[in-house]
Coordinates of C-alpha atoms in Angstrom, one line a residue:
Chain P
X1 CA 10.7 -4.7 16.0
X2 CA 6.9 -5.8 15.9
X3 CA 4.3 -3.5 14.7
X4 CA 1.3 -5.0 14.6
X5 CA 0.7 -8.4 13.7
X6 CA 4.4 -8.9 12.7
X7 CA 7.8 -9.2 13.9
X8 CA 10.4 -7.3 11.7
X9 CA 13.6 -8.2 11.4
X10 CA 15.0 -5.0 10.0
X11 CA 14.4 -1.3 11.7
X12 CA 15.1 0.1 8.6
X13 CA 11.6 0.5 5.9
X14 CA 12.2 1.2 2.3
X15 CA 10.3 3.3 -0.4
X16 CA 10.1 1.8 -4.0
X17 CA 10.1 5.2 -5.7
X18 CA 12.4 7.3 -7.8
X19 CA 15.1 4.4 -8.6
X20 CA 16.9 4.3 -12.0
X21 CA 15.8 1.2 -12.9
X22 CA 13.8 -1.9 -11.8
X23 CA 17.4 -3.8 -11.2
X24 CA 18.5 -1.0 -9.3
X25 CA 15.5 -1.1 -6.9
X26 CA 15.7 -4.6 -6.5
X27 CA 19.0 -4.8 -5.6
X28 CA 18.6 -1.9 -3.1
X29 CA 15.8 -3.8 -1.5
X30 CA 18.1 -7.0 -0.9
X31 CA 21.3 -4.9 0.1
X32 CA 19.0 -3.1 3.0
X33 CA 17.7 -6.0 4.3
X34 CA 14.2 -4.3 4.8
X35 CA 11.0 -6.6 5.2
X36 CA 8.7 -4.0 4.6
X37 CA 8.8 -2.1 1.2
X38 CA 6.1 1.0 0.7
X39 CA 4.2 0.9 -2.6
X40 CA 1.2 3.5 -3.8
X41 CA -1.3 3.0 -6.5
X42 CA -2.1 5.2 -9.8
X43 CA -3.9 5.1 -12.7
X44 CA -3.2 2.2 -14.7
X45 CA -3.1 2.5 -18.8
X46 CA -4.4 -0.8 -20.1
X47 CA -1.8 -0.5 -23.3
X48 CA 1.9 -0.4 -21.3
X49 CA 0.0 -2.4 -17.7
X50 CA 3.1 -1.1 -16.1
X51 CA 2.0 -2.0 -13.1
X52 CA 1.8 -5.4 -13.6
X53 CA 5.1 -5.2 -14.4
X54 CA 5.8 -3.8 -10.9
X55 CA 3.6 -5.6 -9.3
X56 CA 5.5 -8.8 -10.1
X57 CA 9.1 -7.4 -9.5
X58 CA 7.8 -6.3 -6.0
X59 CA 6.5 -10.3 -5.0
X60 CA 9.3 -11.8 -6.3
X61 CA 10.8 -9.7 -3.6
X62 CA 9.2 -11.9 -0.7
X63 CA 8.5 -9.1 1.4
X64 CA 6.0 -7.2 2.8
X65 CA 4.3 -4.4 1.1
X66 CA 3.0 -1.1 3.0
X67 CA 0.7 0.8 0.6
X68 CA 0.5 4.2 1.2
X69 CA -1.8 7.3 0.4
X70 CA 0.4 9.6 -0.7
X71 CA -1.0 12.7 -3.1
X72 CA -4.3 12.4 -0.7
X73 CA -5.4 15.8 0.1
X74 CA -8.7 14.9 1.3
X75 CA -10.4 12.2 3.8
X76 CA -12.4 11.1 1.2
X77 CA -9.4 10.1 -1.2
X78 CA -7.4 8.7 1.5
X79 CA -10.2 7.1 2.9
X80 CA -11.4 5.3 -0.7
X81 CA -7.1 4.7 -1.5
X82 CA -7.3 2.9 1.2
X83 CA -9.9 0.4 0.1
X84 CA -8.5 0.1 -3.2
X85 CA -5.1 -0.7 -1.4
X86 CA -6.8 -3.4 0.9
X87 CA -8.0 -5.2 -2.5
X88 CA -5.0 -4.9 -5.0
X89 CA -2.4 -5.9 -2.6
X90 CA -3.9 -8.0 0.0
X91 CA -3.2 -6.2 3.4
X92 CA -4.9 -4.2 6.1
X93 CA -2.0 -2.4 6.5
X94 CA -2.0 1.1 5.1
X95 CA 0.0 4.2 5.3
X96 CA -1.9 6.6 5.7
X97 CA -0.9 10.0 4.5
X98 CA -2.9 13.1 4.3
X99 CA -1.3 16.0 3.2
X100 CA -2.3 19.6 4.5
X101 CA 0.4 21.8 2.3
X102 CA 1.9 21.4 -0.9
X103 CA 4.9 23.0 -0.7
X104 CA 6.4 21.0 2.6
X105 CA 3.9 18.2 2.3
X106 CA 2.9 18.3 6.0
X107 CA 0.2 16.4 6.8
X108 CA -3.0 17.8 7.7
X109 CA -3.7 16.4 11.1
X110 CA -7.0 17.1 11.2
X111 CA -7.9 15.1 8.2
X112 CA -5.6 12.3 9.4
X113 CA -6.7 11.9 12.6
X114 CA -10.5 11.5 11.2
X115 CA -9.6 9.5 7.9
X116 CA -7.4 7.0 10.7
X117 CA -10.5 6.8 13.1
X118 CA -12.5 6.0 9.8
X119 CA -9.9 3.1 8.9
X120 CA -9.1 1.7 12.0
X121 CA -13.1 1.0 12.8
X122 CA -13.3 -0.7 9.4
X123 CA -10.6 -3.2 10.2
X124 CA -7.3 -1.2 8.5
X125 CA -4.0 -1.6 10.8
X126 CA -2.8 2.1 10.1
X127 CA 0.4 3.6 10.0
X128 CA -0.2 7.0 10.0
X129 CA 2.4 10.0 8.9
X130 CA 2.0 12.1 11.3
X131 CA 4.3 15.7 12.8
X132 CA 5.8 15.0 16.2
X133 CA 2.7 16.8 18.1
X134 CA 1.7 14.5 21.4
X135 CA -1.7 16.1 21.0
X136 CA -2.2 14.6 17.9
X137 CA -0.2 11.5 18.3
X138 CA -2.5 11.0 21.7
X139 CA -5.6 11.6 19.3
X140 CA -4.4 8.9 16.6
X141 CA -3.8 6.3 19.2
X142 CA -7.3 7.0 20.5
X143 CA -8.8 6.4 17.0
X144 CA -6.9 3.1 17.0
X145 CA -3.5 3.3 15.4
X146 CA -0.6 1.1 17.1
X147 CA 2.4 2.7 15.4
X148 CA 3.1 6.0 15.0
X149 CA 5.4 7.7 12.1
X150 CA 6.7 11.1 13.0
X151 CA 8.1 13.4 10.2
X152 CA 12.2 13.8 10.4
X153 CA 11.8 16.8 8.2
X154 CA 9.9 17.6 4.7
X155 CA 9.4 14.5 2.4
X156 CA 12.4 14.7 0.0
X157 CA 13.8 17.2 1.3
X158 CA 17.4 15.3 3.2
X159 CA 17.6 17.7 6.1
X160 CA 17.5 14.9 8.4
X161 CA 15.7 15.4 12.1
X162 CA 14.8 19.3 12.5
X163 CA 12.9 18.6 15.6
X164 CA 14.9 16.4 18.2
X165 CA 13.6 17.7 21.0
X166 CA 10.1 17.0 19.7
X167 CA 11.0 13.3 18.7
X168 CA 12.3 13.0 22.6
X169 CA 9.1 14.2 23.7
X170 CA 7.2 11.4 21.7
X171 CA 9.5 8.9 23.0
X172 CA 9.4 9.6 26.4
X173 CA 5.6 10.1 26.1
X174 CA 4.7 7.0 24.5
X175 CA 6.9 4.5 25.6
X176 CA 4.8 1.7 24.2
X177 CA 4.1 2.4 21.5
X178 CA 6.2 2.0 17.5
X179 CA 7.7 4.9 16.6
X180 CA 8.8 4.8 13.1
X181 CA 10.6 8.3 11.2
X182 CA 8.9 8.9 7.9
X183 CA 10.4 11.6 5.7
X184 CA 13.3 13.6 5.8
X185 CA 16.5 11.5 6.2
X186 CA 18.5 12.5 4.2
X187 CA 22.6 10.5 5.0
X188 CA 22.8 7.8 7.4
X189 CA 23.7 9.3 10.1
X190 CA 20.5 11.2 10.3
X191 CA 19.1 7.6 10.6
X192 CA 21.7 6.4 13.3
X193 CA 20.4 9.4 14.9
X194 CA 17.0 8.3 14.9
X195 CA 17.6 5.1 16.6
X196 CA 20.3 6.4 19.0
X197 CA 16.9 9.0 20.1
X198 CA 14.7 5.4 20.8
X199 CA 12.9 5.8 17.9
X200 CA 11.8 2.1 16.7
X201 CA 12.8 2.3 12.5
X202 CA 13.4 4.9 9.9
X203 CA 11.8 4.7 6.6
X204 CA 13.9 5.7 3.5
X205 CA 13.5 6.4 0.2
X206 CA 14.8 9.2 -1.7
X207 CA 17.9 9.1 0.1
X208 CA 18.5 5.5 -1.2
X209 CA 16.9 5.9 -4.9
X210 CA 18.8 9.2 -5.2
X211 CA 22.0 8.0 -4.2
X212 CA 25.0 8.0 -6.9
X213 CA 25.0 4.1 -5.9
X214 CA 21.4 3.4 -4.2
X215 CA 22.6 -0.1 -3.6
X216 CA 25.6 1.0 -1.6
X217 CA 23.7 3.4 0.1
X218 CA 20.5 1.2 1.2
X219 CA 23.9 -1.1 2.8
X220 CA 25.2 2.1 4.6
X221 CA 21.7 2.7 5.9
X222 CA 21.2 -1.0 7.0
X223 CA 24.3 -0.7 9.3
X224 CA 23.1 3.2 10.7
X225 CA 20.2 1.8 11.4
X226 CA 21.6 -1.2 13.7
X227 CA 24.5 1.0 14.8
X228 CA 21.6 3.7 16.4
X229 CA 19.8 0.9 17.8
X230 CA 23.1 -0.3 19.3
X231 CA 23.7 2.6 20.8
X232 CA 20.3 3.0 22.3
X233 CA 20.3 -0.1 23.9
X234 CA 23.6 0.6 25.0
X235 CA 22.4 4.1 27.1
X236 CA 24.2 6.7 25.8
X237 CA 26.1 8.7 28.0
X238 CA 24.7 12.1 29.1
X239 CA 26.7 15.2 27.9
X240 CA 28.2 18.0 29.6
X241 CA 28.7 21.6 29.3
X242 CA 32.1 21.4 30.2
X243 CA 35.1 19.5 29.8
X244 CA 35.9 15.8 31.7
X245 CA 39.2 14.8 31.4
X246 CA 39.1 11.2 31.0
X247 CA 42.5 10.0 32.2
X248 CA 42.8 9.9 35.7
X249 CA 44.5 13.4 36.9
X250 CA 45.6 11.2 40.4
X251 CA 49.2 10.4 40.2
X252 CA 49.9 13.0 37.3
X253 CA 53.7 13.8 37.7
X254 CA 54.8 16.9 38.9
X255 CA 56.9 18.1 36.4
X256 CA 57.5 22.1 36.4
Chain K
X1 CA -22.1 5.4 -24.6
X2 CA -18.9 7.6 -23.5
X3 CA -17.1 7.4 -19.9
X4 CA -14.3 8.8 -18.8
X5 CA -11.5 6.6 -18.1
X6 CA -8.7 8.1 -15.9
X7 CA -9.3 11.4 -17.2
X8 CA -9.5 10.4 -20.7
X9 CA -12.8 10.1 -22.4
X10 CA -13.4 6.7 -24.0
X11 CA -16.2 4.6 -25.7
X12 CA -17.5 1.3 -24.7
X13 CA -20.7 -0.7 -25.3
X14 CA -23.2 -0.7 -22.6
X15 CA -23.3 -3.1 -20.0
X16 CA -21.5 -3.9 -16.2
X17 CA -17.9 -2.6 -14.6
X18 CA -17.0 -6.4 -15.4
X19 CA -18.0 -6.1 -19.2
X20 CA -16.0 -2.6 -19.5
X21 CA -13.1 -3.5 -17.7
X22 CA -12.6 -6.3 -20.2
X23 CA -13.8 -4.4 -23.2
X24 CA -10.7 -1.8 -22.4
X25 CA -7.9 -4.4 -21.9
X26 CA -7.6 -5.0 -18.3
X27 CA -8.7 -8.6 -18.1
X28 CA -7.0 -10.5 -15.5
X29 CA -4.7 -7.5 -14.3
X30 CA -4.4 -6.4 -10.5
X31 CA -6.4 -3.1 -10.6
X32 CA -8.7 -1.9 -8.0
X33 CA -11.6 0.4 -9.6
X34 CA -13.7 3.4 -8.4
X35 CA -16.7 5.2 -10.5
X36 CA -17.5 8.8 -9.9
X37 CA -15.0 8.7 -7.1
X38 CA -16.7 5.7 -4.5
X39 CA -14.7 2.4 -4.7
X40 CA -16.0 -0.3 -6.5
X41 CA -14.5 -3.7 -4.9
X42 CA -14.5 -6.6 -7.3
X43 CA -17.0 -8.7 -6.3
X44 CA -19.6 -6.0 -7.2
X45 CA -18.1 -5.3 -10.5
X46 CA -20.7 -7.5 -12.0
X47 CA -23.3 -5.5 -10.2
X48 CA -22.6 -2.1 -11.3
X49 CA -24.0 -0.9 -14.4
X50 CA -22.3 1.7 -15.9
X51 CA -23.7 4.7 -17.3
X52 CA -23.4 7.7 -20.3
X53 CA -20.8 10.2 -18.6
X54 CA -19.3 8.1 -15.8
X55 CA -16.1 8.7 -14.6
X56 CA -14.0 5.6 -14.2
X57 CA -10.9 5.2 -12.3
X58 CA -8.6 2.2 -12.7
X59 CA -5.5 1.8 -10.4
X60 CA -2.8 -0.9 -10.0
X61 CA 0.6 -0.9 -8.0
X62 CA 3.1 1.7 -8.6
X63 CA 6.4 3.0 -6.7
X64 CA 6.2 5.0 -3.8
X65 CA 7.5 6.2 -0.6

């Protein structure tokens, strides 16, 4: 999968967050195979430097690091995260995330589409969490973004996709163009899913970090992932509303 | 002279972003910095004098999603 300047190996994107431990996260990260690992930044306490600490585990990783925006509820915070981002960790990419509602943590479109114009003149290479609206998604790719993350449902939440249709739509619309699910997934087929629909990746966190086993289950959601995109390739047949026998009714015997 | 740093309100001897950064312990750590809200990048930490009452953020790499 290429999104921007790089080719990915993996379709599958994984969150740092929530783990039990620093040995659990790393070995997630190698079971999944992901290239691409999402970090944040917060206020660091110059007694415990605890992200330091995290800082190295996640370059002795060798992969590369997506920083995101999350908590932003403004431009303005987004916009400066952003910068701070670009400095601590070396990259133009950012994902940017601003969030409209606290309760479902749906972005506020508005907000992104201006903070992602903002970025993408100042030399950013956004990835912008986004709902599955083609008015919006049209409006981010006009500002300059190249990949596009659709919501599978409420961060956290596990529900999986709650708007296929939707997802089709942005498929079929923008052919071109990265689409990666961000938020929502939940169990790996939910992911498989994903990819069978065309979509280009999944990003997962809380499903993995929340798992009884998270390193089991960021192996389970490597093979979804290239199971969906399998099947995608492979064009999935087209249901039916009713019933095809599959074995050949010519010749049937006639027994009564 | 007091600032506030990340929320808490601390005192530190007058001088540049460089000088405090030091003076509170984050010598040679990966932090980005912002005071009263704009980002400050690092080359103009030298630059920026810090005054009674500022509010000084300092971030560095954490988990997320």
């Amino acid at each position: 999968m290429r999104v921007y300047d790089a080719q990915l190996q993996s379709r599958l994107l994984l969150g740092t967050s929530r783990y039990p431990s620093p040995a659990v996260l790393t070995e997630a990260v190698k079971a999944s195979g992901a290239d691409v690992v999402t970090v944040s930044l917060r206020r660091e306490s110059s007694s415990d430097r605890s992200g330091q600490g995290f800082f190295s585990i996640i370059r002795s990783l060798g992969v590369r690091v997506l920083p995101n925006t999350a908590g932003c509820h403004s431009v303005k915070e987004a916009v400066t995260t952003a910068h701070m981002a670009r400095e601590v960790f070396g990259t133009t990419w950012i994902k940017l995330e601003v969030i409209g509602d606290r309760t479902t943590l749906q972005p506020d479109v508005f907000g992104l589409v201006e903070a992602a114009k903002i970025l993408c003149e100042d030399g950013f290479q956004v990835f912008p969490y986004t709902t599955e609206d083609l008015v919006v998604a049209d409006k981010l790719l006009d500002a300059g973004c190249r990949v596009l993350m659709p919501w599978g449902a409420p961060i956290g939440s596990g529900q999986g996709l709650n708007n296929v249709s939707g997802l089709r739509a942005m498929r079929a619309r923008f052919q071109e163009v990265p689409l990666i699910v961000d938020a929502g997934i939940g169990v790996p087929s939910h992911a498989t899913r994903a990819l069978e629909l065309g979509m280009d990746g999944v990003l997962i966190n809380t499903a993995v970090a929340r798992a009884g086993d998270p390193v089991g289950m960021a192996r389970a959601f490597a093979d979804a992932v290239k199971a969906g995109h399998a099947a995608f390739v492979a064009q999935p047949m087209l249901p039916s509303d009713v019933a095809v026998p599959s074995t050949p009714e010519v010749g049937l015997a006639h027994l009564v | 002279m007091k600032i506030t740093l990340n929320g808490a309100e601390r005192e530190i001897t007058d001088g540049c972003l460089e000088q405090a950064l030091r003076e509170l312990g984050y010598s040679d750590a990966a932090i980005a910095t912002a005071v009263n809200g704009e980002f400050v990048p690092k080359n103009q930490r030298l630059q920026i004098v810090l005054n009674d009452g500022d509010r000084l953020e300092v971030v560095a790499p954490m988990q997320g999603g």
